[in-house]
CSV table of C-alpha atoms in Angstrom, one decimal:
chain,number,residue,atom,x,y,z
A,1,MET,CA,-56.1,-52.5,54.5
A,2,LYS,CA,-56.9,-51.6,50.9
A,3,ARG,CA,-58.1,-48.1,50.3
A,4,VAL,CA,-60.4,-47.3,47.4
A,5,VAL,CA,-60.8,-43.5,46.8
A,6,ILE,CA,-63.6,-42.4,44.5
A,7,LEU,CA,-63.2,-38.8,43.3
A,8,GLY,CA,-66.6,-37.2,42.5
A,9,GLY,CA,-70.1,-37.4,43.9
A,10,GLY,CA,-72.1,-37.3,40.7
A,11,VAL,CA,-73.8,-40.3,38.9
A,12,ALA,CA,-70.5,-42.0,38.1
A,13,GLY,CA,-68.9,-41.8,41.6
A,14,THR,CA,-72.0,-42.5,43.6
A,15,LEU,CA,-73.0,-45.5,41.5
A,16,THR,CA,-69.5,-47.0,41.5
A,17,ALA,CA,-69.5,-46.8,45.3
A,18,ASN,CA,-73.0,-48.2,45.7
A,19,TYR,CA,-72.3,-51.1,43.3
A,20,LEU,CA,-69.0,-51.9,44.9
A,21,VAL,CA,-70.1,-52.1,48.5
A,22,PRO,CA,-72.4,-55.2,48.3
A,23,LYS,CA,-69.7,-57.1,46.3
A,24,ILE,CA,-67.1,-56.7,49.1
A,25,LYS,CA,-69.3,-56.1,52.2
A,26,GLU,CA,-67.6,-58.8,54.3
A,27,ARG,CA,-64.2,-57.2,53.6
A,28,ILE,CA,-65.5,-53.8,54.5
A,29,LYS,CA,-67.0,-55.2,57.7
A,30,ASN,CA,-63.7,-56.8,58.6
A,31,GLU,CA,-61.9,-53.6,57.9
A,32,GLU,CA,-59.8,-55.1,55.1
A,33,VAL,CA,-61.2,-52.5,52.7
A,34,GLN,CA,-62.2,-48.9,53.1
A,35,ILE,CA,-64.1,-47.0,50.4
A,36,THR,CA,-63.9,-43.2,50.6
A,37,LEU,CA,-65.8,-40.9,48.3
A,38,ILE,CA,-64.6,-37.3,48.0
A,39,SER,CA,-67.0,-34.7,46.7
A,40,ASP,CA,-66.7,-30.9,46.8
A,41,ARG,CA,-70.4,-30.6,47.8
A,42,ASN,CA,-72.6,-32.6,50.1
A,43,PHE,CA,-75.5,-33.0,47.6
A,44,GLN,CA,-76.0,-34.2,44.1
A,45,ILE,CA,-77.9,-32.4,41.3
A,46,TYR,CA,-80.0,-34.3,38.8
A,47,GLU,CA,-78.7,-32.3,35.8
A,48,PRO,CA,-81.2,-33.7,33.1
A,49,GLY,CA,-83.8,-31.8,35.2
A,50,PHE,CA,-82.4,-28.5,33.9
A,51,LEU,CA,-84.3,-29.1,30.6
A,52,TYR,CA,-87.6,-29.0,32.7
A,53,LEU,CA,-86.5,-26.3,35.1
A,54,ILE,CA,-86.1,-23.7,32.4
A,55,PHE,CA,-89.8,-24.2,31.5
A,56,ASN,CA,-90.8,-24.2,35.2
A,57,ARG,CA,-91.8,-27.8,35.1
A,58,LEU,CA,-89.4,-28.9,37.9
A,59,GLY,CA,-88.1,-26.7,40.7
A,60,GLU,CA,-84.5,-26.4,42.1
A,61,GLY,CA,-85.5,-28.3,45.2
A,62,GLU,CA,-86.7,-31.3,43.1
A,63,LEU,CA,-83.3,-31.6,41.5
A,64,LYS,CA,-81.1,-32.0,44.6
A,65,ARG,CA,-80.6,-34.8,47.2
A,66,ASN,CA,-78.1,-35.1,50.0
A,67,LEU,CA,-75.2,-37.5,49.2
A,68,GLY,CA,-75.8,-39.1,52.7
A,69,GLU,CA,-79.2,-40.1,51.5
A,70,LEU,CA,-77.9,-41.6,48.3
A,71,LEU,CA,-74.7,-43.4,49.4
A,72,ASP,CA,-74.5,-46.8,51.0
A,73,PRO,CA,-73.7,-46.1,54.7
A,74,ALA,CA,-70.6,-48.3,54.4
A,75,VAL,CA,-68.9,-45.6,52.2
A,76,GLN,CA,-66.9,-42.9,54.0
A,77,LEU,CA,-68.0,-39.6,52.6
A,78,VAL,CA,-65.6,-36.7,52.6
A,79,ILE,CA,-66.8,-33.2,51.6
A,80,ASP,CA,-63.7,-31.5,50.4
A,81,ARG,CA,-62.3,-30.1,47.1
A,82,ALA,CA,-59.6,-32.2,45.5
A,83,THR,CA,-56.8,-30.0,44.2
A,84,LYS,CA,-54.3,-32.6,42.9
A,85,ILE,CA,-54.0,-36.2,42.0
A,86,ASP,CA,-50.4,-37.3,42.7
A,87,ALA,CA,-50.5,-40.4,40.6
A,88,ASP,CA,-46.9,-41.3,41.1
A,89,ASN,CA,-47.4,-41.5,44.9
A,90,SER,CA,-51.0,-42.8,44.7
A,91,ARG,CA,-52.4,-39.8,46.7
A,92,VAL,CA,-55.2,-37.4,46.3
A,93,VAL,CA,-54.5,-33.9,47.8
A,94,THR,CA,-57.5,-31.9,48.9
A,95,GLU,CA,-57.9,-28.4,50.3
A,96,ASN,CA,-58.0,-29.8,53.8
A,97,GLY,CA,-55.9,-32.9,53.7
A,98,SER,CA,-54.7,-35.8,51.6
A,99,TYR,CA,-55.8,-39.4,51.0
A,100,ASP,CA,-53.6,-42.3,50.0
A,101,TYR,CA,-55.2,-44.9,47.8
A,102,ASP,CA,-54.6,-48.4,46.5
A,103,TYR,CA,-57.2,-47.8,43.8
A,104,LEU,CA,-58.5,-44.5,42.5
A,105,VAL,CA,-61.7,-44.0,40.6
A,106,ILE,CA,-61.8,-40.7,38.7
A,107,ALA,CA,-65.4,-39.5,38.4
A,108,THR,CA,-64.8,-35.8,38.2
A,109,GLY,CA,-67.3,-35.1,35.4
A,110,SER,CA,-67.3,-32.1,33.1
A,111,ARG,CA,-68.2,-28.4,33.3
A,112,VAL,CA,-69.3,-25.7,30.9
A,113,VAL,CA,-66.8,-23.0,30.0
A,114,PRO,CA,-68.9,-20.2,28.4
A,115,GLU,CA,-66.0,-17.9,28.9
A,116,GLU,CA,-64.2,-19.6,26.0
A,117,ILE,CA,-66.5,-18.0,23.5
A,118,PRO,CA,-66.0,-14.2,23.8
A,119,GLY,CA,-69.2,-12.4,24.5
A,120,LEU,CA,-71.2,-15.5,25.3
A,121,LYS,CA,-71.4,-14.8,29.0
A,122,GLU,CA,-72.7,-11.3,28.4
A,123,GLY,CA,-74.9,-12.1,25.4
A,124,GLY,CA,-76.2,-15.6,25.8
A,125,HIS,CA,-78.0,-18.1,28.0
A,126,TRP,CA,-77.4,-21.8,28.7
A,127,PHE,CA,-79.1,-24.5,30.8
A,128,TYR,CA,-76.1,-26.8,31.4
A,129,ASN,CA,-75.7,-25.7,35.1
A,130,LEU,CA,-78.0,-24.5,37.8
A,131,GLU,CA,-77.1,-20.9,37.6
A,132,GLY,CA,-77.5,-20.8,33.8
A,133,ALA,CA,-80.8,-22.7,33.9
A,134,THR,CA,-82.4,-20.4,36.5
A,135,ARG,CA,-81.3,-17.4,34.5
A,136,LEU,CA,-82.7,-18.9,31.3
A,137,ARG,CA,-86.0,-19.7,33.1
A,138,GLU,CA,-86.4,-16.0,33.8
A,139,ALA,CA,-85.6,-15.0,30.2
A,140,LEU,CA,-88.0,-17.5,28.7
A,141,ALA,CA,-90.8,-16.3,31.0
A,142,LYS,CA,-90.3,-12.8,29.8
A,143,PHE,CA,-89.9,-13.7,26.1
A,144,ASN,CA,-92.5,-12.1,23.9
A,145,GLY,CA,-91.6,-13.1,20.4
A,146,GLY,CA,-88.6,-12.6,18.1
A,147,LYS,CA,-85.8,-14.9,17.1
A,148,ILE,CA,-84.5,-17.7,19.3
A,149,VAL,CA,-81.2,-19.3,18.3
A,150,VAL,CA,-80.3,-22.7,19.9
A,151,SER,CA,-76.7,-23.1,19.1
A,152,VAL,CA,-74.3,-26.0,19.9
A,153,MET,CA,-71.0,-24.3,20.4
A,154,GLY,CA,-68.7,-27.3,21.0
A,155,ILE,CA,-68.5,-31.0,20.9
A,156,PRO,CA,-68.3,-33.0,23.1
A,157,HIS,CA,-71.0,-31.7,25.4
A,158,LYS,CA,-73.2,-33.3,28.1
A,159,CYS,CA,-76.4,-35.0,27.0
A,160,PRO,CA,-75.9,-34.9,23.2
A,161,VAL,CA,-79.7,-34.9,22.5
A,162,ALA,CA,-80.6,-32.1,24.8
A,163,PRO,CA,-80.2,-29.3,22.2
A,164,MET,CA,-82.8,-31.0,19.9
A,165,GLU,CA,-85.0,-31.6,22.9
A,166,VAL,CA,-84.9,-28.0,24.1
A,167,THR,CA,-85.8,-26.9,20.5
A,168,PHE,CA,-88.8,-29.3,20.3
A,169,ILE,CA,-90.1,-28.3,23.8
A,170,LEU,CA,-89.5,-24.6,22.9
A,171,HIS,CA,-91.7,-25.0,19.9
A,172,ASP,CA,-94.6,-26.3,22.0
A,173,PHE,CA,-93.9,-23.8,24.9
A,174,LEU,CA,-94.2,-21.0,22.4
A,175,ARG,CA,-97.4,-22.4,20.9
A,176,ARG,CA,-99.0,-22.8,24.3
A,177,ARG,CA,-98.2,-19.2,25.0
A,178,ASN,CA,-99.5,-18.0,21.6
A,179,LEU,CA,-96.0,-16.8,20.6
A,180,ARG,CA,-95.0,-19.4,18.0
A,181,ASP,CA,-96.3,-17.3,15.1
A,182,LYS,CA,-94.3,-14.4,16.4
A,183,THR,CA,-91.1,-16.4,16.8
A,184,GLU,CA,-88.4,-17.6,14.5
A,185,LEU,CA,-86.7,-20.7,15.9
A,186,LEU,CA,-83.3,-21.7,14.6
A,187,TYR,CA,-81.1,-24.7,15.7
A,188,THR,CA,-77.5,-24.8,14.7
A,189,TYR,CA,-75.0,-27.7,14.8
A,190,PRO,CA,-71.2,-27.6,14.2
A,191,ILE,CA,-70.9,-30.6,11.8
A,192,ASN,CA,-72.4,-31.3,8.3
A,193,LYS,CA,-75.7,-32.7,9.8
A,194,ILE,CA,-78.1,-31.8,12.6
A,195,PHE,CA,-76.8,-34.6,14.8
A,196,THR,CA,-74.0,-37.0,14.9
A,197,MET,CA,-76.1,-40.2,14.4
A,198,ASP,CA,-77.9,-40.8,11.1
A,199,PRO,CA,-80.9,-42.7,12.4
A,200,VAL,CA,-81.6,-39.8,14.8
A,201,VAL,CA,-81.2,-37.3,11.9
A,202,GLU,CA,-83.7,-39.3,9.8
A,203,LEU,CA,-86.3,-39.0,12.6
A,204,VAL,CA,-85.7,-35.4,13.8
A,205,GLN,CA,-85.1,-33.5,10.6
A,206,PRO,CA,-88.5,-34.1,9.1
A,207,MET,CA,-90.0,-33.3,12.5
A,208,PHE,CA,-88.1,-30.0,12.5
A,209,ASP,CA,-89.5,-29.3,8.9
A,210,GLU,CA,-93.1,-30.1,9.9
A,211,ARG,CA,-92.8,-27.7,12.8
A,212,GLY,CA,-91.2,-24.9,10.9
A,213,ILE,CA,-88.0,-25.1,12.9
A,214,GLN,CA,-85.1,-23.9,10.9
A,215,TYR,CA,-81.6,-25.4,11.2
A,216,LYS,CA,-78.1,-24.6,10.0
A,217,THR,CA,-75.2,-27.0,9.9
A,218,PHE,CA,-71.4,-26.4,9.7
A,219,PHE,CA,-72.1,-23.6,12.1
A,220,ASN,CA,-69.2,-23.1,14.5
A,221,PRO,CA,-69.6,-20.0,16.7
A,222,ILE,CA,-66.3,-18.2,17.7
A,223,GLU,CA,-67.8,-15.0,19.1
A,224,VAL,CA,-71.0,-13.5,20.4
A,225,ASP,CA,-71.5,-9.8,19.7
A,226,ALA,CA,-73.6,-9.2,22.8
A,227,LYS,CA,-74.3,-5.5,22.0
A,228,ASN,CA,-75.7,-6.1,18.5
A,229,ARG,CA,-77.0,-9.6,19.5
A,230,LYS,CA,-75.2,-11.5,16.8
A,231,VAL,CA,-73.5,-14.9,16.7
A,232,ILE,CA,-70.3,-14.9,14.6
A,233,THR,CA,-69.0,-18.2,13.2
A,234,LEU,CA,-65.7,-19.6,12.0
A,235,GLU,CA,-67.3,-20.1,8.6
A,236,GLY,CA,-67.7,-16.3,8.4
A,237,GLU,CA,-71.5,-16.2,9.0
A,238,GLU,CA,-73.4,-13.8,11.3
A,239,GLU,CA,-76.7,-14.8,12.8
A,240,SER,CA,-78.8,-12.3,14.7
A,241,TYR,CA,-80.9,-13.3,17.7
A,242,ASP,CA,-83.2,-11.9,20.3
A,243,LEU,CA,-82.6,-14.9,22.7
A,244,LEU,CA,-79.6,-17.0,22.4
A,245,ILE,CA,-79.6,-20.5,24.0
A,246,ALA,CA,-76.1,-21.8,23.7
A,247,ILE,CA,-74.6,-25.2,24.5
A,248,PRO,CA,-71.3,-23.8,25.7
A,249,PRO,CA,-68.0,-25.6,25.2
A,250,HIS,CA,-67.2,-28.2,27.9
A,251,ARG,CA,-64.0,-29.1,29.7
A,252,GLY,CA,-62.8,-31.7,32.2
A,253,ALA,CA,-62.4,-30.9,35.9
A,254,GLN,CA,-59.8,-28.4,37.0
A,255,VAL,CA,-58.1,-31.0,39.2
A,256,ILE,CA,-57.5,-33.3,36.2
A,257,ILE,CA,-55.9,-30.4,34.3
A,258,ASP,CA,-53.9,-29.3,37.3
A,259,SER,CA,-52.6,-32.9,37.8
A,260,GLY,CA,-51.5,-33.2,34.2
A,261,LEU,CA,-53.7,-36.2,33.7
A,262,GLY,CA,-55.9,-34.8,30.9
A,263,ASP,CA,-55.7,-34.2,27.2
A,264,LYS,CA,-56.0,-30.7,25.9
A,265,GLY,CA,-59.8,-30.6,26.8
A,266,GLY,CA,-59.1,-31.9,30.3
A,267,TRP,CA,-60.4,-35.4,29.5
A,268,VAL,CA,-58.7,-38.4,31.0
A,269,PRO,CA,-57.3,-40.8,28.4
A,270,THR,CA,-59.1,-44.1,29.2
A,271,ASP,CA,-59.3,-47.6,27.8
A,272,LYS,CA,-62.7,-47.8,26.0
A,273,TYR,CA,-63.3,-51.4,27.2
A,274,THR,CA,-61.6,-51.8,30.6
A,275,LEU,CA,-62.0,-48.1,31.7
A,276,ARG,CA,-58.5,-48.2,33.1
A,277,VAL,CA,-56.7,-44.9,32.9
A,278,ASP,CA,-54.0,-45.2,30.2
A,279,GLY,CA,-50.7,-45.9,31.8
A,280,TYR,CA,-52.0,-46.5,35.3
A,281,ASP,CA,-52.9,-50.0,36.7
A,282,ASN,CA,-54.6,-48.7,39.8
A,283,MET,CA,-56.7,-46.0,38.3
A,284,TYR,CA,-60.1,-46.2,36.6
A,285,ALA,CA,-62.0,-43.3,35.0
A,286,LEU,CA,-65.7,-43.2,34.0
A,287,GLY,CA,-68.6,-40.8,33.3
A,288,ASP,CA,-68.0,-37.4,31.7
A,289,ALA,CA,-64.4,-37.3,32.9
A,290,THR,CA,-63.0,-39.7,30.2
A,291,ASN,CA,-61.9,-39.0,26.6
A,292,LEU,CA,-64.0,-41.9,25.3
A,293,PRO,CA,-66.0,-41.5,22.1
A,294,VAL,CA,-69.2,-42.1,24.0
A,295,SER,CA,-72.0,-39.7,25.0
A,296,LYS,CA,-71.4,-37.7,28.1
A,297,ALA,CA,-74.6,-38.8,29.7
A,298,GLY,CA,-75.8,-40.2,33.0
A,299,SER,CA,-76.8,-43.5,31.5
A,300,VAL,CA,-73.2,-44.0,30.2
A,301,ALA,CA,-71.8,-43.3,33.7
A,302,HIS,CA,-74.4,-45.8,35.0
A,303,PHE,CA,-73.4,-48.7,32.7
A,304,GLN,CA,-69.7,-47.9,33.2
A,305,ALA,CA,-70.1,-47.9,37.0
A,306,GLU,CA,-71.3,-51.5,36.8
A,307,VAL,CA,-68.0,-52.4,35.0
A,308,VAL,CA,-65.7,-50.5,37.2
A,309,ALA,CA,-67.3,-51.9,40.4
A,310,GLU,CA,-67.1,-55.4,39.1
A,311,ASN,CA,-63.5,-55.1,38.1
A,312,LEU,CA,-62.5,-53.3,41.3
A,313,ALA,CA,-64.2,-56.0,43.4
A,314,ALA,CA,-62.3,-58.7,41.4
A,315,GLU,CA,-59.0,-56.9,41.9
A,316,ILE,CA,-59.7,-56.6,45.7
A,317,GLU,CA,-60.5,-60.3,45.8
A,318,GLY,CA,-57.3,-61.1,43.9
A,319,ILE,CA,-59.2,-62.3,40.8
A,320,GLU,CA,-58.4,-61.2,37.2
A,321,PRO,CA,-60.8,-58.4,36.3
A,322,THR,CA,-62.8,-59.4,33.1
A,323,ALA,CA,-65.7,-57.0,32.9
A,324,MET,CA,-65.8,-54.9,29.7
A,325,PHE,CA,-67.7,-51.7,28.8
A,326,ASN,CA,-69.4,-52.1,25.5
A,327,GLY,CA,-70.2,-48.4,24.9
A,328,LYS,CA,-73.8,-48.7,25.9
A,329,ALA,CA,-75.9,-45.4,26.2
A,330,PHE,CA,-79.6,-44.9,26.7
A,331,CYS,CA,-81.2,-41.5,26.0
A,332,PHE,CA,-84.7,-40.3,26.1
A,333,ILE,CA,-85.5,-37.6,23.5
A,334,GLU,CA,-88.4,-35.3,24.3
A,335,THR,CA,-89.9,-34.4,20.9
A,336,GLY,CA,-92.4,-31.9,22.4
A,337,TRP,CA,-94.2,-30.8,25.5
A,338,GLU,CA,-95.7,-34.2,26.1
A,339,GLU,CA,-94.2,-36.7,23.6
A,340,ALA,CA,-90.9,-38.4,23.5
A,341,THR,CA,-88.9,-41.2,22.0
A,342,TYR,CA,-85.7,-42.9,23.1
A,343,ILE,CA,-82.6,-44.5,21.7
A,344,TRP,CA,-80.0,-46.9,23.0
A,345,PHE,CA,-76.8,-47.8,21.2
A,346,ASP,CA,-73.3,-49.2,21.9
A,347,TYR,CA,-70.0,-49.6,20.2
A,348,PHE,CA,-71.5,-52.3,17.9
A,349,THR,CA,-75.2,-51.3,17.6
A,350,PRO,CA,-76.5,-48.1,16.0
A,351,PRO,CA,-79.6,-46.4,17.6
A,352,ARG,CA,-83.1,-47.2,16.4
A,353,PRO,CA,-85.5,-44.6,17.7
A,354,VAL,CA,-89.1,-45.7,18.3
A,355,LEU,CA,-92.0,-43.5,17.2
A,356,PRO,CA,-92.5,-40.6,19.6
A,357,SER,CA,-95.4,-41.1,22.0
A,358,LYS,CA,-97.0,-39.8,25.2
A,359,PHE,CA,-96.1,-42.9,27.1
A,360,VAL,CA,-92.4,-42.6,26.5
A,361,HIS,CA,-92.7,-39.0,27.7
A,362,PHE,CA,-94.5,-40.3,30.9
A,363,VAL,CA,-91.7,-42.7,31.5
A,364,LYS,CA,-89.2,-39.9,31.2
A,365,MET,CA,-91.2,-37.8,33.6
A,366,ALA,CA,-91.4,-40.7,36.1
A,367,TYR,CA,-87.6,-41.2,35.7
A,368,ASN,CA,-87.0,-37.6,36.5
A,369,LYS,CA,-88.3,-38.4,40.0
A,370,ALA,CA,-87.1,-42.0,40.2
A,371,TYR,CA,-83.5,-41.2,39.1
A,372,TRP,CA,-82.4,-41.2,42.8
A,373,LEU,CA,-83.1,-45.0,42.9
A,374,THR,CA,-80.5,-45.3,40.1
A,375,ALA,CA,-78.0,-43.3,42.1
A,376,ARG,CA,-78.7,-45.6,45.0
A,377,GLY,CA,-78.0,-48.6,42.8
A,378,LEU,CA,-81.6,-49.9,42.9
A,379,LEU,CA,-83.0,-49.1,39.4
B,1,MET,CA,-108.3,-46.4,-7.7
B,2,GLU,CA,-106.5,-49.0,-9.8
B,3,ASP,CA,-103.2,-47.3,-9.0
B,4,LYS,CA,-104.0,-47.6,-5.4
B,5,THR,CA,-104.7,-51.3,-5.6
B,6,GLN,CA,-101.6,-51.8,-7.6
B,7,GLU,CA,-99.6,-49.9,-4.9
B,8,LEU,CA,-101.1,-52.0,-2.2
B,9,VAL,CA,-100.4,-55.3,-4.0
B,10,GLU,CA,-96.8,-54.2,-4.6
B,11,LYS,CA,-96.4,-53.3,-0.9
B,12,LEU,CA,-97.8,-56.7,0.1
B,13,LEU,CA,-95.5,-58.5,-2.2
B,14,GLU,CA,-92.5,-56.5,-1.1
B,15,ASN,CA,-93.2,-57.3,2.5
B,16,GLN,CA,-94.5,-60.8,2.0
B,17,ASP,CA,-92.3,-62.5,4.6
B,18,THR,CA,-93.0,-59.9,7.3
B,19,ILE,CA,-96.8,-60.0,6.6
B,20,GLU,CA,-96.8,-63.8,6.8
B,21,LYS,CA,-95.1,-63.8,10.1
B,22,ILE,CA,-97.5,-61.2,11.5
B,23,LEU,CA,-100.5,-63.1,10.2
B,24,GLU,CA,-99.3,-66.3,11.9
B,25,LYS,CA,-99.0,-64.5,15.1
B,26,ILE,CA,-102.4,-62.9,14.9
B,27,ILE,CA,-104.0,-66.2,14.0
B,28,LEU,CA,-102.4,-67.8,17.0
B,29,LEU,CA,-103.5,-65.0,19.2
B,30,GLU,CA,-107.1,-65.3,17.9
B,31,LYS,CA,-107.2,-69.1,18.3
B,32,THR,CA,-106.0,-68.9,21.9
B,33,GLY,CA,-108.3,-66.0,22.8
B,34,ALA,CA,-105.4,-63.8,23.6
B,35,LEU,CA,-106.4,-61.3,21.0
B,36,ASP,CA,-109.4,-60.3,23.0
B,37,THR,CA,-107.2,-59.9,26.1
B,38,LEU,CA,-104.8,-57.7,24.1
B,39,ALA,CA,-107.7,-55.6,22.9
B,40,ASP,CA,-108.8,-55.1,26.5
B,41,LEU,CA,-105.3,-54.3,27.5
B,42,ALA,CA,-105.1,-51.7,24.7
B,43,ALA,CA,-108.2,-50.1,26.0
B,44,PHE,CA,-106.7,-50.1,29.5
B,45,VAL,CA,-103.5,-48.5,28.2
B,46,LYS,CA,-105.5,-45.9,26.4
B,47,VAL,CA,-107.4,-45.0,29.5
B,48,ALA,CA,-104.1,-44.6,31.3
B,49,GLN,CA,-102.6,-42.5,28.5
B,50,ASP,CA,-105.7,-40.2,28.4
B,51,THR,CA,-106.0,-39.7,32.1
B,52,LEU,CA,-102.5,-39.6,33.4
B,53,SER,CA,-100.7,-36.3,33.7
B,54,ASP,CA,-97.2,-35.1,34.3
B,55,GLU,CA,-98.2,-34.1,37.8
B,56,ILE,CA,-99.7,-37.6,38.7
B,57,ILE,CA,-96.6,-39.3,37.3
B,58,LYS,CA,-94.3,-36.9,39.3
B,59,LYS,CA,-96.1,-37.4,42.6
B,60,ASN,CA,-96.3,-41.2,42.3
B,61,SER,CA,-92.7,-41.6,41.2
B,62,GLU,CA,-91.5,-39.4,44.0
B,63,LEU,CA,-93.5,-41.5,46.5
B,64,ILE,CA,-92.1,-44.8,45.2
B,65,THR,CA,-88.6,-43.3,45.0
B,66,ASN,CA,-88.6,-42.2,48.6
B,67,LEU,CA,-89.9,-45.6,49.8
B,68,GLY,CA,-87.2,-47.3,47.7
B,69,LEU,CA,-84.4,-45.1,49.1
B,70,VAL,CA,-85.6,-45.8,52.7
B,71,SER,CA,-86.1,-49.5,52.0
B,72,ALA,CA,-82.6,-49.8,50.7
B,73,LYS,CA,-81.3,-49.0,54.2
B,74,PHE,CA,-83.9,-51.2,55.9
B,75,THR,CA,-82.9,-54.2,54.0
B,76,SER,CA,-79.2,-54.1,54.9
B,77,ASP,CA,-77.9,-57.1,56.9
B,78,ASN,CA,-77.9,-55.2,60.1
B,79,ALA,CA,-81.4,-53.8,59.7
B,80,LEU,CA,-82.7,-57.3,58.7
B,81,MET,CA,-81.1,-58.8,61.8
B,82,LEU,CA,-82.7,-56.2,64.0
B,83,ILE,CA,-86.2,-56.5,62.4
B,84,ASP,CA,-85.9,-60.3,62.7
B,85,ALA,CA,-85.0,-60.0,66.4
B,86,ILE,CA,-87.8,-57.6,67.1
B,87,GLY,CA,-90.2,-60.0,65.4
B,88,ASP,CA,-88.9,-62.9,67.6
B,89,ALA,CA,-89.3,-60.6,70.7
B,90,ILE,CA,-92.9,-59.7,69.8
B,91,CYS,CA,-93.7,-63.4,69.2
B,92,ARG,CA,-92.1,-64.6,72.5
B,93,CYS,CA,-93.3,-61.7,74.7
B,94,ASP,CA,-96.7,-63.2,75.6
B,95,LYS,CA,-96.6,-62.3,79.3
B,96,GLU,CA,-99.1,-59.8,80.7
B,97,PRO,CA,-97.1,-56.6,81.4
B,98,GLU,CA,-96.8,-55.6,85.0
B,99,PRO,CA,-96.5,-52.0,86.0
B,100,VAL,CA,-92.9,-51.1,86.6
B,101,GLY,CA,-91.5,-48.2,88.7
B,102,LEU,CA,-88.0,-46.9,89.2
B,103,THR,CA,-87.1,-49.8,91.5
B,104,GLY,CA,-88.5,-52.3,89.0
B,105,LEU,CA,-86.5,-50.6,86.2
B,106,LEU,CA,-83.3,-50.8,88.3
B,107,LYS,CA,-84.0,-54.5,89.0
B,108,ALA,CA,-84.6,-55.3,85.4
B,109,MET,CA,-81.2,-53.8,84.5
B,110,ASN,CA,-79.6,-56.7,86.3
B,111,ASP,CA,-81.1,-59.1,83.7
B,112,PRO,CA,-78.4,-60.0,81.1
B,113,ASP,CA,-80.8,-59.9,78.2
B,114,VAL,CA,-82.0,-56.4,79.2
B,115,LYS,CA,-78.3,-55.4,79.6
B,116,PHE,CA,-77.6,-56.6,76.1
B,117,ALA,CA,-80.6,-54.8,74.6
B,118,LEU,CA,-79.5,-51.6,76.4
B,119,GLY,CA,-76.0,-51.9,75.0
B,120,PHE,CA,-77.5,-52.2,71.6
B,121,LEU,CA,-79.7,-49.1,72.1
B,122,ILE,CA,-76.7,-47.1,73.2
B,123,ASN,CA,-74.8,-48.1,70.1
B,124,MET,CA,-77.9,-47.2,68.1
B,125,ALA,CA,-78.1,-43.8,69.8
B,126,LYS,CA,-74.4,-43.2,69.0
B,127,ALA,CA,-74.9,-44.1,65.3
B,128,LEU,CA,-78.2,-42.1,65.1
B,129,GLY,CA,-76.4,-39.0,66.6
B,130,ARG,CA,-73.7,-39.3,64.0
B,131,ALA,CA,-76.2,-39.7,61.2
B,132,LEU,CA,-78.2,-36.7,62.4
B,133,ARG,CA,-75.1,-34.6,62.7
B,134,GLU,CA,-74.0,-35.5,59.1
B,135,ARG,CA,-77.3,-34.3,57.8
B,136,ALA,CA,-77.4,-31.1,59.9
């Protein structure tokens, strides 16, 4: 019997499992193949929802679903924390056991490490995990005017457009609460422009100007002075704040670092087209876990899962795998409380944002609820 | 005013190819009557845009999503086989039901078809128990 082990119960892991099952269902039924998904929690969180949770537009309960509800019933679900990938012996070791595999899919995602910027935990907020988002929701509800700094403190980070989105929504949130006149809003980005992609900069920068949103580039925070409420940068600048919304540095999963499989950020070196882990024929990696020069976004994991599932199915059937990932990403960009645009791009095509509209915002709001159909492999 | 006209002419000349293509399309739409339909559709889209709200979108998407998630399981091979078999049973079962007591029930259990269905129900109960425990 061939054993496929999928490590991670986020978008990447769940979708790979759900796409793979229908392709090899006869073999699973005849017990020739077993698919095991290992996740350290029995639920999945829809992380893009944090952007709405902080403004109290979505609640915690709306962002969670049981993995049992999302996974194809033919997948064996194991709730356990993986502690080591023993790649030489094709085995995943967990806190409570071990799992041998013929094929391993690494879908271990990414995590924020605010502790890497001294003072950030004490002096700042973030919305890139549930705990941070609920804390920021409270701070925003209490905010009465002053200076808000939205600061990207490391690249790569999840959902690259989210810092711009949160800035736009903040602008409208403050207007709706009659606080915009009393608030200075500053957005900072580490490189020489406000975003990595020029077509997005061309759309967003004039919109920032129209709204009186200030921005600073080449701004690389190295420390937060929590007591005096100041951000200190590598470039020698100091920026004061009343409320700091940081996008903290991100790292790969601990199990990747502990297994010696990651680069210095904990990202798994992966082939950008085949999604095979460099140096291993029986390992694929996808989603946030990889070192690929693509966005760390759910849509990327989604498009990659199609490729990994197709290639795994081919290998199981004894056919040469030929599916290739072309770098596709799709991102909605909220440009206010109720208007949005979107971009899609791949390795060969630059993004071309459409004019922001209420309809695109509605589609995004609908997708916030309908995402679970994507996780199930239906949308 | 003259400057504005000049600007307009320049813009038209600059985009001559694009404008010709657009005009061709609009003329075709008008000739086929589709332009009126498009205008009606635009009004419909505008009504939707003006009356929809985040809350309505959320509620409806949630409803459709839940139906979708459930339907994914009810369209598996096994589920389709069961639903199909139930359909056959309903169609074939045209006899008037007779009241059945404990003796009748025991007698019915000798019937090979009833035995087979009971076996299926016991398998179902086992799988249901497991699924419920997994969600507990």
